[in-house]
CSV table of C-alpha atoms and ligand atoms in Angstrom, one decimal:
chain,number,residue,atom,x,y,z
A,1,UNK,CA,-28.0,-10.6,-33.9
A,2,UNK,CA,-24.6,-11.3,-34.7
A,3,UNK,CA,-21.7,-12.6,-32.7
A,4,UNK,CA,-20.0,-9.9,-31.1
A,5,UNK,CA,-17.1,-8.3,-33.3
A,6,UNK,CA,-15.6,-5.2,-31.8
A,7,UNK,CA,-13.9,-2.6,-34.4
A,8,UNK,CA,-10.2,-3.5,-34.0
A,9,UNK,CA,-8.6,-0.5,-31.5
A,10,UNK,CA,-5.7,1.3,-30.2
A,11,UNK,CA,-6.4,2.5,-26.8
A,12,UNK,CA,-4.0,5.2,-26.1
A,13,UNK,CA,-6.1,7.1,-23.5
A,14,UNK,CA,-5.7,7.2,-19.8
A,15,UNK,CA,-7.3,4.1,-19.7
A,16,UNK,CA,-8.8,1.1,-20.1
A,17,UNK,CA,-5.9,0.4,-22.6
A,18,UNK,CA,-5.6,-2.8,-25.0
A,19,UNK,CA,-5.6,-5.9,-23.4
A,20,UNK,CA,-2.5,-7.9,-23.8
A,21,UNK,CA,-3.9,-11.3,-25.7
A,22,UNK,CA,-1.8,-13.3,-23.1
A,23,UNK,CA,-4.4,-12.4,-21.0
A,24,UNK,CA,-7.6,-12.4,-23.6
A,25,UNK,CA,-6.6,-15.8,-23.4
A,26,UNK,CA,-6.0,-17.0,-19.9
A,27,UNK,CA,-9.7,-15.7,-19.3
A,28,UNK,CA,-11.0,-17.6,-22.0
A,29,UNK,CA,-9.5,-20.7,-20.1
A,30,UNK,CA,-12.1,-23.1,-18.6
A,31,UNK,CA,-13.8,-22.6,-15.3
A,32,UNK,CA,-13.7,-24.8,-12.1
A,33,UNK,CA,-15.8,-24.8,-8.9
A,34,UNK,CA,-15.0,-22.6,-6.0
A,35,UNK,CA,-13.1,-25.0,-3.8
A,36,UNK,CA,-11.8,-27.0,-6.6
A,37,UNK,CA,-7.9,-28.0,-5.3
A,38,UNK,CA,-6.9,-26.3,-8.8
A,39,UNK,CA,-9.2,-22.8,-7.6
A,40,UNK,CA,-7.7,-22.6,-4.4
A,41,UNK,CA,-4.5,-23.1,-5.9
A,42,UNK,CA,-4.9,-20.2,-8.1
A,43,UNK,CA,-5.8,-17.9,-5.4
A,44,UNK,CA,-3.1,-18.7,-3.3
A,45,UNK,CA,-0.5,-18.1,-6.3
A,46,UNK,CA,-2.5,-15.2,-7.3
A,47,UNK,CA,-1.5,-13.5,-3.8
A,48,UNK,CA,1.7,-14.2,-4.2
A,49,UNK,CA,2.3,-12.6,-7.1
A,50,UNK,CA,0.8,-9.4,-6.1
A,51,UNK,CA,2.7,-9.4,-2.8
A,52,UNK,CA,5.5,-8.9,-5.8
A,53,UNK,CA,3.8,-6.5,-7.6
A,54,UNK,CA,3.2,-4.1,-4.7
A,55,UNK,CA,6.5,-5.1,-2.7
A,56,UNK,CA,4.9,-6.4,0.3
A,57,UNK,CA,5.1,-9.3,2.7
A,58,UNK,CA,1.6,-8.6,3.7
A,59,UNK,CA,-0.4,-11.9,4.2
A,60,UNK,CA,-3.3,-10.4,3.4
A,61,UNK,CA,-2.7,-9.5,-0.3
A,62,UNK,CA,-5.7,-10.4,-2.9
A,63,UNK,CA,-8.8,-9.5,-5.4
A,64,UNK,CA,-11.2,-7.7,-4.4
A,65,UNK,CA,-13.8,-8.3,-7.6
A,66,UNK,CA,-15.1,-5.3,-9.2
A,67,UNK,CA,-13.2,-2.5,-10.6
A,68,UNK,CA,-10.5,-0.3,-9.3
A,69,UNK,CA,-13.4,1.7,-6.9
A,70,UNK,CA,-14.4,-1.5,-5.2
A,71,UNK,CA,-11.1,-1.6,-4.0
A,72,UNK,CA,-11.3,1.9,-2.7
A,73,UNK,CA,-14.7,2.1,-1.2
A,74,UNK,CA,-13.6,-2.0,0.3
A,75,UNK,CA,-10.5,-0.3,1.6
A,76,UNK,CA,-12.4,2.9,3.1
A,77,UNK,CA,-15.6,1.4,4.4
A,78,UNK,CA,-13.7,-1.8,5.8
A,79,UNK,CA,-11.1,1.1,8.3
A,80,UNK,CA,-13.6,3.8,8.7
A,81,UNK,CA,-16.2,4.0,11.6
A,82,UNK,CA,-18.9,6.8,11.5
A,83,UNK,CA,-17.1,10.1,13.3
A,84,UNK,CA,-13.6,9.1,12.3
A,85,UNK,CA,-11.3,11.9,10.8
A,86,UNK,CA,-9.9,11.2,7.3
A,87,UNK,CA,-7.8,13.3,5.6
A,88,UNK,CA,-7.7,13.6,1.9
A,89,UNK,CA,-4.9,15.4,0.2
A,90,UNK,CA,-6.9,16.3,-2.9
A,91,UNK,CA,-4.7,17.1,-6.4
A,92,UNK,CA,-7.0,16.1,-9.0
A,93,UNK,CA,-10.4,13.9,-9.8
A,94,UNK,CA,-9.6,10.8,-7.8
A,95,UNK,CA,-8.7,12.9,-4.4
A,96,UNK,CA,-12.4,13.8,-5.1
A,97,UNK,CA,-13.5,10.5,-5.2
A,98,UNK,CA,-11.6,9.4,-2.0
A,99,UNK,CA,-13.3,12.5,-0.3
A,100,UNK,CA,-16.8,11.5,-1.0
A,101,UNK,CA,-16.6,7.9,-0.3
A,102,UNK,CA,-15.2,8.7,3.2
A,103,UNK,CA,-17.9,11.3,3.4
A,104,UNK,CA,-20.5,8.0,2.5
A,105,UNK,CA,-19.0,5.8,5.5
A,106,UNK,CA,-19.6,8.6,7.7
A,107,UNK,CA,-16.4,10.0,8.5
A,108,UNK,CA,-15.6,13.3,9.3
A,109,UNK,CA,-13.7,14.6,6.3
A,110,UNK,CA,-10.5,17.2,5.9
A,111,UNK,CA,-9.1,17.9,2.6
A,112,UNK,CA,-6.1,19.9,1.5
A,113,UNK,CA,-5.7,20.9,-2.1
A,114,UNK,CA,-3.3,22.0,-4.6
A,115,UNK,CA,-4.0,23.5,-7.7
A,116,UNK,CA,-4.7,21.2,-11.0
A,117,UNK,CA,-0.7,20.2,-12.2
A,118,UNK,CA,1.0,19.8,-8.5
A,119,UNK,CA,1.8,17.3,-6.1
A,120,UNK,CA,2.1,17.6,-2.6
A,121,UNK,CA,5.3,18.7,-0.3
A,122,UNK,CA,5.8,16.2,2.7
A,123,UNK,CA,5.9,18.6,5.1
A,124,UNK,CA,2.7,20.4,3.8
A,125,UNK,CA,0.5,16.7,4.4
A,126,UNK,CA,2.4,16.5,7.9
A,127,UNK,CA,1.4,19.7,8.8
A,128,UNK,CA,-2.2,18.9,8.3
A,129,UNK,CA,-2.1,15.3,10.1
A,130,UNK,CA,-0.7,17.4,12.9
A,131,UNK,CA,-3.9,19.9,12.7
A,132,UNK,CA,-6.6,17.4,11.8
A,133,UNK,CA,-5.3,13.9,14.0
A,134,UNK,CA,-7.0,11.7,11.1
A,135,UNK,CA,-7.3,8.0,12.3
A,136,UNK,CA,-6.8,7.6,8.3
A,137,UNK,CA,-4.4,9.2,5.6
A,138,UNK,CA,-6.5,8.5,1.5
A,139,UNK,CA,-4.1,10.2,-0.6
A,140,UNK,CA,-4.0,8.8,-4.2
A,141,UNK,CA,-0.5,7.8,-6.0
A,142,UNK,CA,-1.0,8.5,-9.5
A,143,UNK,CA,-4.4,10.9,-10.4
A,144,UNK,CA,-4.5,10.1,-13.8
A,145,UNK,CA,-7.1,13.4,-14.2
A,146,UNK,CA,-3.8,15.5,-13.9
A,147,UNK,CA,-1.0,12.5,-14.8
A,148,UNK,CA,0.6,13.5,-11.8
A,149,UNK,CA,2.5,11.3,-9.5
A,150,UNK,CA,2.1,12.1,-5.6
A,151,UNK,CA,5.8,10.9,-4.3
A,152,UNK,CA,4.4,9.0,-1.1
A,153,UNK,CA,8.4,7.9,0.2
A,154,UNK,CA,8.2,10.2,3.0
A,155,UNK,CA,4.5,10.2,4.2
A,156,UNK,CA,4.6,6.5,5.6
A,157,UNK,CA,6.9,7.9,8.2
A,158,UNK,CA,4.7,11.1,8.9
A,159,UNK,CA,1.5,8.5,9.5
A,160,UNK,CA,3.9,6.4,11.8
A,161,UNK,CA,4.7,8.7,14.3
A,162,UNK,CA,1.4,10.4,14.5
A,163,UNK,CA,-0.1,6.5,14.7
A,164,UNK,CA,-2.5,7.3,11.3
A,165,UNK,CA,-3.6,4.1,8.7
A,166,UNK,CA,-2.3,5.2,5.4
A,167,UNK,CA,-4.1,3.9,2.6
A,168,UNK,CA,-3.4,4.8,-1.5
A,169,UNK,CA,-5.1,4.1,-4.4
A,170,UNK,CA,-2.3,3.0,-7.1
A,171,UNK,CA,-4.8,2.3,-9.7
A,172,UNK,CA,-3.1,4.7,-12.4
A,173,UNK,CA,0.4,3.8,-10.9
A,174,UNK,CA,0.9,1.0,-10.1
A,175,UNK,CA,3.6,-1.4,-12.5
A,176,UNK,CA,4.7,1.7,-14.5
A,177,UNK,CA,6.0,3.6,-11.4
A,178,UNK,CA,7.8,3.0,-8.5
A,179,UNK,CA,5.5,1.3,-5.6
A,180,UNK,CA,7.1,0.2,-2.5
A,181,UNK,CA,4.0,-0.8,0.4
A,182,UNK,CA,5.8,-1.8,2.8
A,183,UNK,CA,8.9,0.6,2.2
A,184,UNK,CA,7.2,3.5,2.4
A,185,UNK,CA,4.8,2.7,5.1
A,186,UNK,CA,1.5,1.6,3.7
A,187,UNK,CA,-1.7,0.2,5.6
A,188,UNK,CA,-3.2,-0.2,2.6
A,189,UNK,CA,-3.0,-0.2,-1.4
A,190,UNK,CA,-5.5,-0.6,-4.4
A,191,UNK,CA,-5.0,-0.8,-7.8
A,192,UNK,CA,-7.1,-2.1,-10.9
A,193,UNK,CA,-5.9,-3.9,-13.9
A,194,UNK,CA,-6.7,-1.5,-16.8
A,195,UNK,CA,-3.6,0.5,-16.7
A,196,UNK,CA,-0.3,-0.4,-16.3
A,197,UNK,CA,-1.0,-3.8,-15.7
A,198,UNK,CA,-2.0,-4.6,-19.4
A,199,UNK,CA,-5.5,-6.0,-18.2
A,200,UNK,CA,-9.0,-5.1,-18.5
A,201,UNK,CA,-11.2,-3.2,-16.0
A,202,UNK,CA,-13.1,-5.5,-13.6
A,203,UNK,CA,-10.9,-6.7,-11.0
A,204,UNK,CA,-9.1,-4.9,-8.1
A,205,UNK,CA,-5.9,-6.2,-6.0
A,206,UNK,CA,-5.6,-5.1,-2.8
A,207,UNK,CA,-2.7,-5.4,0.6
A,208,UNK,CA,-3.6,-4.5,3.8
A,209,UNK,CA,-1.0,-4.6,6.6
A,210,UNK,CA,-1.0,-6.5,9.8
A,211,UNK,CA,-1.5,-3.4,11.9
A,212,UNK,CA,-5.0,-2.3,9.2
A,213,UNK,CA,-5.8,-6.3,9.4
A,214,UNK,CA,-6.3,-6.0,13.1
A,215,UNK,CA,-8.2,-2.6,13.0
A,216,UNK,CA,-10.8,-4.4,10.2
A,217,UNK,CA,-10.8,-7.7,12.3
A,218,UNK,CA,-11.7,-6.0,15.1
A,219,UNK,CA,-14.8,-5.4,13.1
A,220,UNK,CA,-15.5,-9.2,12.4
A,221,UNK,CA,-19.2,-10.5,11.8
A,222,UNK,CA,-18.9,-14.2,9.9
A,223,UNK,CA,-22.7,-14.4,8.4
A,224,UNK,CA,-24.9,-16.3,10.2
A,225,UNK,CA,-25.9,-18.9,8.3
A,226,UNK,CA,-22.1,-19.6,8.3
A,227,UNK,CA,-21.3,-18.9,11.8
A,228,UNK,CA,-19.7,-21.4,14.6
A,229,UNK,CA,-19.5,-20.7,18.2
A,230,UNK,CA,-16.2,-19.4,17.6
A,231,UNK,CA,-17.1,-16.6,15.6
A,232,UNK,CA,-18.3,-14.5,18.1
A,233,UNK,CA,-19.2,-11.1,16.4
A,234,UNK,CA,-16.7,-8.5,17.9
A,235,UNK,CA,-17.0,-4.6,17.2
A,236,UNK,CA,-18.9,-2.1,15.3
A,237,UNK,CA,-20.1,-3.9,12.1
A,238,UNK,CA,-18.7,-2.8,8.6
A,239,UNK,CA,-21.3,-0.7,6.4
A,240,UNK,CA,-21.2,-3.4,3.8
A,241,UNK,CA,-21.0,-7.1,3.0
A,242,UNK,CA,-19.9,-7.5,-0.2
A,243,UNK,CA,-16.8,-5.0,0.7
A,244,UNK,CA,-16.4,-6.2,4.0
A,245,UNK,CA,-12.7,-6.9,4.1
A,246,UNK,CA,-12.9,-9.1,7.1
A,247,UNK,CA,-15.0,-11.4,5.2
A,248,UNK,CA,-13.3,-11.4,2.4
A,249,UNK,CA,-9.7,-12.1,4.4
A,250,UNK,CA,-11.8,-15.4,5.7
A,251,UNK,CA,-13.1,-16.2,2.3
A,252,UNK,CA,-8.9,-16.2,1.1
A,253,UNK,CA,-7.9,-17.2,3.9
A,254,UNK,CA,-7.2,-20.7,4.9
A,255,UNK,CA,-10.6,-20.8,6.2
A,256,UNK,CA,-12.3,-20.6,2.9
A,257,UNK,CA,-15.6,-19.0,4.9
A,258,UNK,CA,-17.9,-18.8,1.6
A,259,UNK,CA,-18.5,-14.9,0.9
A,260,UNK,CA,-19.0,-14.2,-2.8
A,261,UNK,CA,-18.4,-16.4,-6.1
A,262,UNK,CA,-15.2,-15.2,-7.2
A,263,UNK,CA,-14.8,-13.8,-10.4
A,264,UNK,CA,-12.9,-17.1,-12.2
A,265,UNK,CA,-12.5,-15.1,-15.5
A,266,UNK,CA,-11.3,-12.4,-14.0
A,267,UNK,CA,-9.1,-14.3,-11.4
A,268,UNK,CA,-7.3,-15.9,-14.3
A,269,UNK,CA,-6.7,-12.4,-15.7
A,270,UNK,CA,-5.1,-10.5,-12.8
A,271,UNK,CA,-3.1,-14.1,-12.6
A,272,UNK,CA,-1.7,-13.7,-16.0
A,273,UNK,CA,-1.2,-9.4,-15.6
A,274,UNK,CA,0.8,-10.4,-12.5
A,275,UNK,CA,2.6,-13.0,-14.0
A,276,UNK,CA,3.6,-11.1,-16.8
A,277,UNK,CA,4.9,-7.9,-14.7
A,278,UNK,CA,6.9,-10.4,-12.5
A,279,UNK,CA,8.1,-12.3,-15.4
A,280,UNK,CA,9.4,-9.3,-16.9
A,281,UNK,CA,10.5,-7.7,-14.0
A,282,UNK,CA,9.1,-4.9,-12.1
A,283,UNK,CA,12.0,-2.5,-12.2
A,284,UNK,CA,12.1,-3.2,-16.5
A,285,UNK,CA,8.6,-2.9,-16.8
A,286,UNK,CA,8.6,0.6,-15.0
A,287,UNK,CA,12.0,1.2,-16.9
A,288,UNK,CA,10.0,0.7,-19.8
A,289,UNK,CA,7.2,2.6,-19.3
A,290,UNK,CA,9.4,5.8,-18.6
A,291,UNK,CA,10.7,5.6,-21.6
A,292,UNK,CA,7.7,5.2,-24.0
A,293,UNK,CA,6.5,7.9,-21.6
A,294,UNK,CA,9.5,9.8,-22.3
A,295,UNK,CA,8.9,9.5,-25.9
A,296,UNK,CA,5.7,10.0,-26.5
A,297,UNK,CA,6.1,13.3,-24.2
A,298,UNK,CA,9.2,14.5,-26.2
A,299,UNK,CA,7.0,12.9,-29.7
A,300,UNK,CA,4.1,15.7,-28.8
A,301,UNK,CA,6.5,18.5,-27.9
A,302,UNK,CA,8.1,17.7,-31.1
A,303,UNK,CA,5.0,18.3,-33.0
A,304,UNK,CA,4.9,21.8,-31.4
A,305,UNK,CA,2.6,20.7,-28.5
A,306,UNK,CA,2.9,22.1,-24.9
A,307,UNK,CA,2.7,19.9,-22.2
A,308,UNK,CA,0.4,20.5,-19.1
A,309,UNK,CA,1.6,20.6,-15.3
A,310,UNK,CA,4.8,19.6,-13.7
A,311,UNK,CA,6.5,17.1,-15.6
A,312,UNK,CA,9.2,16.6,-13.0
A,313,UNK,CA,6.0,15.0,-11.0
A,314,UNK,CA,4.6,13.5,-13.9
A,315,UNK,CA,3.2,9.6,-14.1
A,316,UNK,CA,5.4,7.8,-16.9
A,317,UNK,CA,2.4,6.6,-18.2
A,318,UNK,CA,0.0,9.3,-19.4
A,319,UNK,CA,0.6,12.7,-20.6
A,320,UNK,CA,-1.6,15.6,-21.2
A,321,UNK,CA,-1.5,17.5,-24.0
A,322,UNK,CA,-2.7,21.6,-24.0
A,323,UNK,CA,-5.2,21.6,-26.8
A,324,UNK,CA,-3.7,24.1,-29.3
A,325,UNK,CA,-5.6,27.2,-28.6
A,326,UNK,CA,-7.2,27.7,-32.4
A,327,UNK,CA,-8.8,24.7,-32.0
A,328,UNK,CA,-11.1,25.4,-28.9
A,329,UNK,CA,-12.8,22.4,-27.1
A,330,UNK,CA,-14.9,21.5,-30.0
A,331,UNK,CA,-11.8,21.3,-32.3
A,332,UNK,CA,-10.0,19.4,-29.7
A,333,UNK,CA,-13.0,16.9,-30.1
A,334,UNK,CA,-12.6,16.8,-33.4
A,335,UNK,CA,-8.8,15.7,-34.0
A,336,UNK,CA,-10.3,12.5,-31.4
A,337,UNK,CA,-12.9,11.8,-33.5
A,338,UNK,CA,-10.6,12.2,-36.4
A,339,UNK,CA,-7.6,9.4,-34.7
A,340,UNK,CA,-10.8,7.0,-33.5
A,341,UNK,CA,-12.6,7.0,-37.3
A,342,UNK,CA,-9.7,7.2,-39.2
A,343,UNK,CA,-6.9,5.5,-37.5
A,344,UNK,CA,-8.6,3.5,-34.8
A,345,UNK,CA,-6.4,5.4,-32.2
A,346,UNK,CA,-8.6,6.6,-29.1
A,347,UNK,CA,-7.0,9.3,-26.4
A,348,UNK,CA,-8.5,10.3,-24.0
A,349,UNK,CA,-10.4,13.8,-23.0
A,350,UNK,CA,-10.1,15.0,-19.6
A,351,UNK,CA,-12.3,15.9,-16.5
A,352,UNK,CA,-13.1,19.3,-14.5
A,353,UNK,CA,-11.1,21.8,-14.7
A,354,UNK,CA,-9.1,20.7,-17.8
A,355,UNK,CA,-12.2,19.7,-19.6
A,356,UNK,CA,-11.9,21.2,-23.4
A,357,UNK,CA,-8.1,22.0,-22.4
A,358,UNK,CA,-6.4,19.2,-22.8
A,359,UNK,CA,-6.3,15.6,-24.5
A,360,UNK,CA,-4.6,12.8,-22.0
A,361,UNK,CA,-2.4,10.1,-24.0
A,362,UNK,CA,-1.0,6.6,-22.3
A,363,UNK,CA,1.6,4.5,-22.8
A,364,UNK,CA,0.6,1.9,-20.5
A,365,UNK,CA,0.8,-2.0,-19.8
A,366,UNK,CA,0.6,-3.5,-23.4
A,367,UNK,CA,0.7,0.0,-25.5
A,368,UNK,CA,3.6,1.0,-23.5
A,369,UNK,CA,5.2,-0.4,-27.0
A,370,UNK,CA,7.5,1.8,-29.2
A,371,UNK,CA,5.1,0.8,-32.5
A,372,UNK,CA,2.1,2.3,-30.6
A,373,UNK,CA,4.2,5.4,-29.8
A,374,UNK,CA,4.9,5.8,-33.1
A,375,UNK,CA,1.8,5.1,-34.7
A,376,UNK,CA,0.1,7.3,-32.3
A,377,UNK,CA,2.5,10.6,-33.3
A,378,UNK,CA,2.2,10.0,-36.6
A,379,UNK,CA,-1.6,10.0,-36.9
A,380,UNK,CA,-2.0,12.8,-34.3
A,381,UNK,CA,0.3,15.2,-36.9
A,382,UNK,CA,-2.4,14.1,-39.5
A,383,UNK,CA,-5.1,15.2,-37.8
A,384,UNK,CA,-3.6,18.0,-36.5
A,385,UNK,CA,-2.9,19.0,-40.0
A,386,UNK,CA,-6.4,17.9,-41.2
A,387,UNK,CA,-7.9,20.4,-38.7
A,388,UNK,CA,-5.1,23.1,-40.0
A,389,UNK,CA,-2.8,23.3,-36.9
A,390,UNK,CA,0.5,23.9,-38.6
A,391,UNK,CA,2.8,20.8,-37.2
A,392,UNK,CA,6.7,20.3,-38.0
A,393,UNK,CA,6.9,17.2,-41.0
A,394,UNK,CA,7.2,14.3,-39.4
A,395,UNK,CA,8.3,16.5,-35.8
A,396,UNK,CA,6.4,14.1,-33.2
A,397,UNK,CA,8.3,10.8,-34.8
A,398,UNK,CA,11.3,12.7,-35.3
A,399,UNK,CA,11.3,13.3,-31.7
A,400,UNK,CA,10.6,10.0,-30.6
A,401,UNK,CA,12.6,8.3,-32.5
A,402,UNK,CA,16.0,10.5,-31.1
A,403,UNK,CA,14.6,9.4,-27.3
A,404,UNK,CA,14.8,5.4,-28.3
A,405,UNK,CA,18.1,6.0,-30.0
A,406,UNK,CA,19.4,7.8,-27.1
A,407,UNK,CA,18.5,4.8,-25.0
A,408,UNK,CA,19.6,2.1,-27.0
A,409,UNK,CA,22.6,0.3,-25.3
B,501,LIG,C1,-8.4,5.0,-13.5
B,501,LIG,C2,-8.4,5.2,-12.1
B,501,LIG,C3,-9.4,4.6,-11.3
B,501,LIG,C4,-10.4,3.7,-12.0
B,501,LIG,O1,-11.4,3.2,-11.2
B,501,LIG,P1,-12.4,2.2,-11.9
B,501,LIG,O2,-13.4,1.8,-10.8
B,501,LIG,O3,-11.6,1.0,-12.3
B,501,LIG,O4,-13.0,2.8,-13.1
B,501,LIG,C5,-9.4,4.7,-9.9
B,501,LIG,N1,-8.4,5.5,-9.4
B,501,LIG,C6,-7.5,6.1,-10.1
B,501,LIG,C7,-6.4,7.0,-9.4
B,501,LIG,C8,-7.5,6.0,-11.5
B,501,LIG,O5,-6.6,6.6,-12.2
C-alpha cells in the first residue's frame, strides 16, 4: 500500500469544504501530554477565541470532540431529563435531527413545521412556547438541507419571559452569518468546523450560559475513581459520559478533572479556524461570505438557473440550485459526476424532499474565494452544455463578475 495521496479537490458542496492549509498545518504540529503547561495553555486560548467567534462572555465556551452532532446530542442530553417538553421548530433536515435526539433523551417532543424554503415568523414560535411550556427551545440557525437562515434576534426574548433554555445548532452558520449568543438570548450554541470556519469535520465548539451551566451542574456526578468528598453526586444523572457537559466543564475547567483525551490534532485545528476568523474579523469574514454568496447566486441565475426557496432568508453560504427540469434526477447526477471527474469540483446533492430537485453549492470558509466562484460557474456551464442544457456563453461568469465589480471600493 501506498502512502495516502487524495485526488486534488474543490469542495464546493454544503459541506465538508477545503481545508484552509493554515490549518492542514497547525494539525500536523507536534503533540504534548494532557496537562502539559503548553496544553492547558491552548485550551484556555482556544476558549477565548470562540467566546469571539460566537459573541459571548460565557465562561463555559469550549470543544466538545467529535463532529458537529456531538455537540448537539452533548447540548440536548446534558439539559434534558426524561418527561421534559422540547420544542423543535422543524424547517428542513437538521430540525429533524434535533427532534429525534430529544425524542432519544426521553423528552416529550413538540414540533412545528414550515414547508421546505421558509423560516419561521417570531410570533408563530411564541405562540407555540405559549401552547407547549417547553423547559427547552432546539431550533437550528442555518439548515443547510434548505440554505435557509432561521433569524433567531427575536426568539431569545420570547424564551426569556416564558423562562425556556434556548439552545441552536450554528453548525451551517456560524462565521459566515450574523451570530450574536449572548445578544439574542442563547443558553446554548453548537457549531462544527467544516463550514464556514474553513476546518475539517471532527470537532465541535460549544457555549453554554450561566443560567444552562447551573441547570447541567445541577446534574453533577465526578466519576468515581476521580471523586473527593466534595463531589457529592447531586441530581438526576446525565444519559451519557462522554457527552456529559458537566464533566466536560470540570475537565476545562480549572479543575482539570480527567474526562476524555482531548483531541490534540484537532484542538490545534479549531485553534487556528478561530484564530483565523478573529484575525480577519468576524464582521469581514461574514461580509465576505455574502458576497461570494451573492455572486455565485447571481453566477447560477446568470447561467439561466432558478434558484430554490426564499432568498431573502437565505444562508450566504450555500445555495440551491432547481435542477433544470430536462435533466431529471439522473441527469442532475450526471452534470456532478461530470464537475467531480472532469474538473475536480464536487457540489453537493440534497436530502428529502428536494432529493433529485436540486444541487446545493457553498461558498464557505476557505472557498468563500472569488477564484472558486469563478472556476465553479465556469465548469458548471460546461457541463450543463455537455449534458445539452442550453446556457448563456460565458452567463454564470458574466454574472459574477458584474456583483465583484459592483462591490469594489
Ligand atoms: C452540516 C450540519 C451539521 C453536521 O453535523 P456533523 O455531525 O458534523 O456531520 C449539523 N447541523 C447542521 C445544521 C448542519 O448544517
Amino acid at each position: 500500500m501506498d502512502e495516502i495521496a487524495p485526488p486534488p479537490r474543490l469542495l464546493m458542496g454544503p459541506g465538508p469544504i477545503s481545508v484552509d492549509p493554515r490549518v492542514l498545518r497547525a494539525m500536523a504540529a507536534p503533540l504534548v501530554g494532557q496537562f502539559d503547561p503548553f496544553m492547558t495553555a491552548t485550551m484556555n486560548e482556544v476558549m477565548d477565541l470562540y467566546r469571539e467567534v460566537f459573541d459571548t462572555d460565557n465562561e463555559q465556551t469550549f470543544l466538545v470532540d467529535g463532529t458537529s452532532r456531538a455537540g448537539i446530542e452533548a447540548a440536548l442530553v446534558s439539559l434534558i431529563e426524561p418527561g421534559d417538553r422540547v420544542l423543535v421548530p422543524v424547517f428542513g433536515r437538521f430540525g429533524h435531527l434535533l427532534t429525534e435526539i430529544a425524542q432519544r433523551c426521553g423528552a416529550e417532543v413538540h414540533t412545528i413545521e414550515v414547508p421546505w424554503g421558509e423560516v419561521f415568523a417570531p410570533e408563530a414560535i411564541e405562540a407555540a412556547v405559549r401552547e407547549v411550556r417547553p423547559k427547552v427551545l432546539a431550533c437550528v440557525q442555518g439548515d443547510t438541507s434548505t440554505t435557509m437562515c432561521q433569524p433567531l434576534e427575536d426568539i431569545g426574548a420570547i424564551c426569556r419571559e416564558h423562562d425556556v433554555l434556548f439552545y441552536c445548532d450554528a453548525t451551517a452558520s456560524l462565521g459566515g452569518n450574523e451570530f450574536r449568543s449572548d445578544a439574542w438570548g442563547l443558553d446554548i450554541a453548537t457549531a462544527g468546523l467544516q463550514k464556514c470556519l474553513g476546518g475539517p469535520s471532527g470537532s465541535a465548539p460549544i457555549t453554554i450560559s450561566p443560567k444552562a451551566a447551573d441547570v447541567i451542574n445541577a446534574r453533577r456526578h465526578v466519576e468515581a475513581g476521580i471523586r473527593e468528598a466534595s463531589d457529592e453526586a447531586v441530581g438526576r444523572p446525565i444519559a451519557s459520559n462522554y457527552f456529559d457537559l458537566a464533566m466536560v466543564m470540570d475537565y476545562w475547567g480549572p479543575r482539570r478533572l480527567n474526562h476524555h483525551t482531548e483531541a490534540t490534532s484537532m484542538l490545534y485545528a479549531a485553534r487556528e479556524c478561530a484564530r483565523l476568523l478573529a484575525a480577519e474579523g468576524i464582521d469581514a469574514s461574514v461580509a465576505r461570505h455574502a458576497l461570494h454568496g451573492r455572486a455565485m447566486l447571481e453566477g447560477v441565475q446568470g447561467l439561466g438557473l432558478s434558484v430554490f426557496g426564499d432568498v431573502t432568508h437565505k444562508m450566504h453560504n450555500v445555495v440551491a440550485v432547481e435542477i433544470p427540469e430536462k435533466l431529471g434526477p439522473a441527469g442532475g447526477d450526471a452534470v456532478r459526476a461530470s464537475l467531480l471527474d472532469d474538473f475536480g469540483i464536487e457540489i453537493g446533492t440534497s436530502f428529502g424532499p428536494l432529493h433529485g430537485k436540486v444541487w446545493r453549492i457553498g461558498t464557505m470558509g476557505y472557498n468563500a474565494r472569488k477564484d472558486a466562484v469563478l472556476t465553479t460557474l465556469a465548469a458548471l456551464e460546461h457541463a450543463l452544455r455537455t449534458a445539452d442544457v442550453g446556457v448563456p456563453a460565458g452567463g454564470g461568469v458574466t454574472a459574477a463578475q458584474a456583483v465583484y465589480s459592483e462591490a469594489r471600493p
